[in-house]
mmCIF file of C-alpha atoms in Angstrom:
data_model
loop_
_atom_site.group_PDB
_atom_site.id
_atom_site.type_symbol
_atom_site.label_atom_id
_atom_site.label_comp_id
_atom_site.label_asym_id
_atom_site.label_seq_id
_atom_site.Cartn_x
_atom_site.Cartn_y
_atom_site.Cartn_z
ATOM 1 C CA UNK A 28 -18.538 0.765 0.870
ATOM 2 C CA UNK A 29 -16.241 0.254 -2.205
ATOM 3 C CA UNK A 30 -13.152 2.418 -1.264
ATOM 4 C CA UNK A 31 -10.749 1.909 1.445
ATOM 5 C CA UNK A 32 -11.319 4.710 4.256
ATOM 6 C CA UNK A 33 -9.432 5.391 7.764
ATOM 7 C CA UNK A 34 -6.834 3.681 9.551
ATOM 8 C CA UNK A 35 -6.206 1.125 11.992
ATOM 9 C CA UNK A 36 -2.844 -0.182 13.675
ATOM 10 C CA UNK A 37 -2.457 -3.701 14.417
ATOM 11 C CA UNK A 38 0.419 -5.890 16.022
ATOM 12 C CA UNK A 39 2.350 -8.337 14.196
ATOM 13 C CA UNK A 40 2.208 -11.760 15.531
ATOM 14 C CA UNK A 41 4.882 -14.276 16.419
ATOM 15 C CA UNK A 42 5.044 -15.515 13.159
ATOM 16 C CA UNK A 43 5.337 -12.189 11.521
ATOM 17 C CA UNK A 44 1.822 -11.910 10.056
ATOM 18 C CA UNK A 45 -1.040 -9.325 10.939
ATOM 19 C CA UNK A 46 -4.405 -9.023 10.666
ATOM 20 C CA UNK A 47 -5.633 -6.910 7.676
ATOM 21 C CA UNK A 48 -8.525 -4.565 9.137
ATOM 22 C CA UNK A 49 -11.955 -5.602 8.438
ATOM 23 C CA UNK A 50 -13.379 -3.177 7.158
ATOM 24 C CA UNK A 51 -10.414 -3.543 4.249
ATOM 25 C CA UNK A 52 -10.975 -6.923 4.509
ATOM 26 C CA UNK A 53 -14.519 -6.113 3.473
ATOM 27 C CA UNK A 54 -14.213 -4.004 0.597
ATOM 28 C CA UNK A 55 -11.186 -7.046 -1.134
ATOM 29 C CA UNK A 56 -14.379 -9.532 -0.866
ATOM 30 C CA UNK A 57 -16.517 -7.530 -2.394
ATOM 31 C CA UNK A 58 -14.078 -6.766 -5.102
ATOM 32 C CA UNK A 59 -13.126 -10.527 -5.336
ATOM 33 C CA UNK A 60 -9.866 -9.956 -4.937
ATOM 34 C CA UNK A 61 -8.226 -13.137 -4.410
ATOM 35 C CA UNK A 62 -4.550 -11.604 -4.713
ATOM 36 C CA UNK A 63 -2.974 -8.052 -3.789
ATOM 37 C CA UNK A 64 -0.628 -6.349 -5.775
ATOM 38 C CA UNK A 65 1.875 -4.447 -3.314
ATOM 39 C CA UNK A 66 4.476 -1.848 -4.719
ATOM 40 C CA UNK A 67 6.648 0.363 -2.801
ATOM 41 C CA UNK A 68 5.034 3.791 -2.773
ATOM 42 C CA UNK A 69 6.923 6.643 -5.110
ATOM 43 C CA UNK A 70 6.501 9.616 -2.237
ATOM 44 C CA UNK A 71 6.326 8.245 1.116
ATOM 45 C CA UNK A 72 7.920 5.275 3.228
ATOM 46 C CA UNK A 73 4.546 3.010 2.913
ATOM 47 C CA UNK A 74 3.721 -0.346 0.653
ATOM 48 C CA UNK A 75 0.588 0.553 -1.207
ATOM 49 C CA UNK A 76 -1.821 -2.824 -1.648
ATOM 50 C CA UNK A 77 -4.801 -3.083 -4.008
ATOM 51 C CA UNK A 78 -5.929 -5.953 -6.306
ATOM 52 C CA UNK A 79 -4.084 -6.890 -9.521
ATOM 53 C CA UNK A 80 -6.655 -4.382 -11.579
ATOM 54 C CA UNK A 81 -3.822 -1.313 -10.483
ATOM 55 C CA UNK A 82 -1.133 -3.316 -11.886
ATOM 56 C CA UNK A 83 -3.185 -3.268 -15.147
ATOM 57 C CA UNK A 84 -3.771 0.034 -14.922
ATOM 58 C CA UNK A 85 -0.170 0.899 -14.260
ATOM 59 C CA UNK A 86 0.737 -0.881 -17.399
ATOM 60 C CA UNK A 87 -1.767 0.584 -19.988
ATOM 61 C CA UNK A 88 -0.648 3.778 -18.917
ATOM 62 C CA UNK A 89 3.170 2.471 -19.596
ATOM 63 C CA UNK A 90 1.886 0.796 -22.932
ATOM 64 C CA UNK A 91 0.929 4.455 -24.008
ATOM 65 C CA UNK A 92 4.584 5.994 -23.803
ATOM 66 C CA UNK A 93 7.734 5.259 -25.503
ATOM 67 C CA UNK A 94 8.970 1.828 -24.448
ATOM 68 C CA UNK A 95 12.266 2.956 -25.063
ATOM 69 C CA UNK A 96 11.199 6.438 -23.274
ATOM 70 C CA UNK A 97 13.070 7.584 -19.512
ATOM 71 C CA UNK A 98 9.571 8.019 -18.294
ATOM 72 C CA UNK A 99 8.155 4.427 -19.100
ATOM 73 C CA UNK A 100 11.612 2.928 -17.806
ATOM 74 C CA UNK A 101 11.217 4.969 -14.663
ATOM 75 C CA UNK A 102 7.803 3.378 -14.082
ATOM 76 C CA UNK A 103 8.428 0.109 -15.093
ATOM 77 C CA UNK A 104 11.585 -0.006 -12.669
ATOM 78 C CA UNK A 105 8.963 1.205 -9.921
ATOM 79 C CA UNK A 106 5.859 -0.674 -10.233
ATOM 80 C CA UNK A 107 7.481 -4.378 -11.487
ATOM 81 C CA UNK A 108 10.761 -4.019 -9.514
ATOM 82 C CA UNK A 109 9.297 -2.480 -6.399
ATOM 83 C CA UNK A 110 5.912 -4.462 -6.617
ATOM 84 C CA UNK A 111 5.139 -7.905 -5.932
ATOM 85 C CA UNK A 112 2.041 -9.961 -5.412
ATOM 86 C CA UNK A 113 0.865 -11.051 -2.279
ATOM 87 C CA UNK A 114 -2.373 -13.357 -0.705
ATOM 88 C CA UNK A 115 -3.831 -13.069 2.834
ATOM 89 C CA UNK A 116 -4.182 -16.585 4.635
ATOM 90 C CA UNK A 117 -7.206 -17.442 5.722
ATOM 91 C CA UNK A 118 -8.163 -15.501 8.374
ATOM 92 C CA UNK A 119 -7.191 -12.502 6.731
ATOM 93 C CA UNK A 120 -3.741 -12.201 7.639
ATOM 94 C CA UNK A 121 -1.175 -10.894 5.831
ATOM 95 C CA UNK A 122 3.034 -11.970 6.471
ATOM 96 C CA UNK A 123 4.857 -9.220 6.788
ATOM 97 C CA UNK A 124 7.695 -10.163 4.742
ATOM 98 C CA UNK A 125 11.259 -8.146 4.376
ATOM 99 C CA UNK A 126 9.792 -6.164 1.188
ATOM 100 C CA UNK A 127 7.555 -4.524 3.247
ATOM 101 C CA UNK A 128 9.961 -4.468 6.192
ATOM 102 C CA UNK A 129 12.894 -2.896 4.616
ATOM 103 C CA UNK A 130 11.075 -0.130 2.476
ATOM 104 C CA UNK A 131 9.285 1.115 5.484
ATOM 105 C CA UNK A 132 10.816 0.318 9.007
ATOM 106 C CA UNK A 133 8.170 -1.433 10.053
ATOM 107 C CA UNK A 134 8.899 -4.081 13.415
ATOM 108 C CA UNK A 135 6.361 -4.756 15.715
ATOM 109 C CA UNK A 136 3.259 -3.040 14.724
ATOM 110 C CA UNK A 137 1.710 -1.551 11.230
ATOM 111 C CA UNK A 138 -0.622 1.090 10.717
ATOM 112 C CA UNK A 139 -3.110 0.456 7.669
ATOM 113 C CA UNK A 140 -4.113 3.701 6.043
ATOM 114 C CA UNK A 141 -6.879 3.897 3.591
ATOM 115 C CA UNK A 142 -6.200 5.419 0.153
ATOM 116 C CA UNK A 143 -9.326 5.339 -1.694
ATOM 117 C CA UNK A 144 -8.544 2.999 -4.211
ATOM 118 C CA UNK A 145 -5.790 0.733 -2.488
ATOM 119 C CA UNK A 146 -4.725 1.060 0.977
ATOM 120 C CA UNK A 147 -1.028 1.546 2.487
ATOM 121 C CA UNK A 148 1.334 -0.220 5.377
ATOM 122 C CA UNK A 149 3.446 2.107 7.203
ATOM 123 C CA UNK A 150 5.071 2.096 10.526
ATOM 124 C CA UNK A 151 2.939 3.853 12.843
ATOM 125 C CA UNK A 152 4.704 6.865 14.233
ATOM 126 C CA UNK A 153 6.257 7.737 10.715
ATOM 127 C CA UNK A 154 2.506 7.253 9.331
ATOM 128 C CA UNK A 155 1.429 9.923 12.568
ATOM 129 C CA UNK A 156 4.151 12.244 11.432
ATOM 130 C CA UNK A 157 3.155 12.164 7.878
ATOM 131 C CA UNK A 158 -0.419 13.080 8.498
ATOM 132 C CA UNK A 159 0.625 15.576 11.263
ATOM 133 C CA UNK A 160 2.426 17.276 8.791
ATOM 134 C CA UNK A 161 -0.380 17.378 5.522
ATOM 135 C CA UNK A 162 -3.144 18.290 7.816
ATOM 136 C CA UNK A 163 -0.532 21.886 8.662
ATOM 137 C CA UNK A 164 0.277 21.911 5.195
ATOM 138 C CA UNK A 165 -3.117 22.334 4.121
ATOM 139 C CA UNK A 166 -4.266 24.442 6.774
ATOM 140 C CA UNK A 167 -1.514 26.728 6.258
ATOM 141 C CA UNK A 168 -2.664 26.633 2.499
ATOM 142 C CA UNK A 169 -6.531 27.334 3.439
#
């Protein structure tokens, strides 16, 4: 498994930290990531984490536009001044600081959804309410 699938919610300790699913845990060790990128998503209320190689990726597509273009200002004021970079401790927590607090209302517990190639932190009813509302979306679509 190389992608990051499903969800899980998990409570955030006394100390403010919470334990990163395993099976996301899992696919960051195979990848060797030793550091997470995190950037405040540009559609919904969720921090979206994946290793530094998104970062890069993010940037070579900024490095192809117009520095001096609205769209590569745009991006750069969303990935570097809504991302920063973040390690788990060693038992595969993660501290749940006031960047990820703030952006998505997050308190007491967070809901880890899988996006493929990174995975997201939301607070768990608005992360219900968002997929409530895709899966009638595309239904009503099909």
């Amino acid at each position: 498994m190389n992608r990051f699938l499903s969800n899980a919610t998990n409570r955030i300790d006394a100390k403010g930290r919470v334990s990163v699913p395993s099976m996301f845990r899992a696919v960051l060790a195979r990848a060797a990531v030793e550091e997470l990128y995190a950037w405040q998503d540009f559609v919904f209320p969720a921090v979206s984490m994946a290793g530094p190689e998104v970062l890069d990726r993010f940037e070579r597509m900024m490095g192809a536009q117009d520095p001096f273009s609205a769209e590569a200002n745009e991006m750069s004021l969303l990935i570097h001044g809504g991302g920063v970079f973040m390690k788990l401790d060693g038992e595969g927590r993660l501290l749940v600081t006031d960047f990820i607090r703030d952006f998505t209302g997050i308190t007491d517990k967070v809901t880890f959804a899988g996006r493929g190639d990174h995975f997201q932190l939301w607070e768990p009813a608005a992360f219900e309410e968002m997929q409530s509302r895709a899966r009638k979306e595309r239904t009503a679509r099909t």
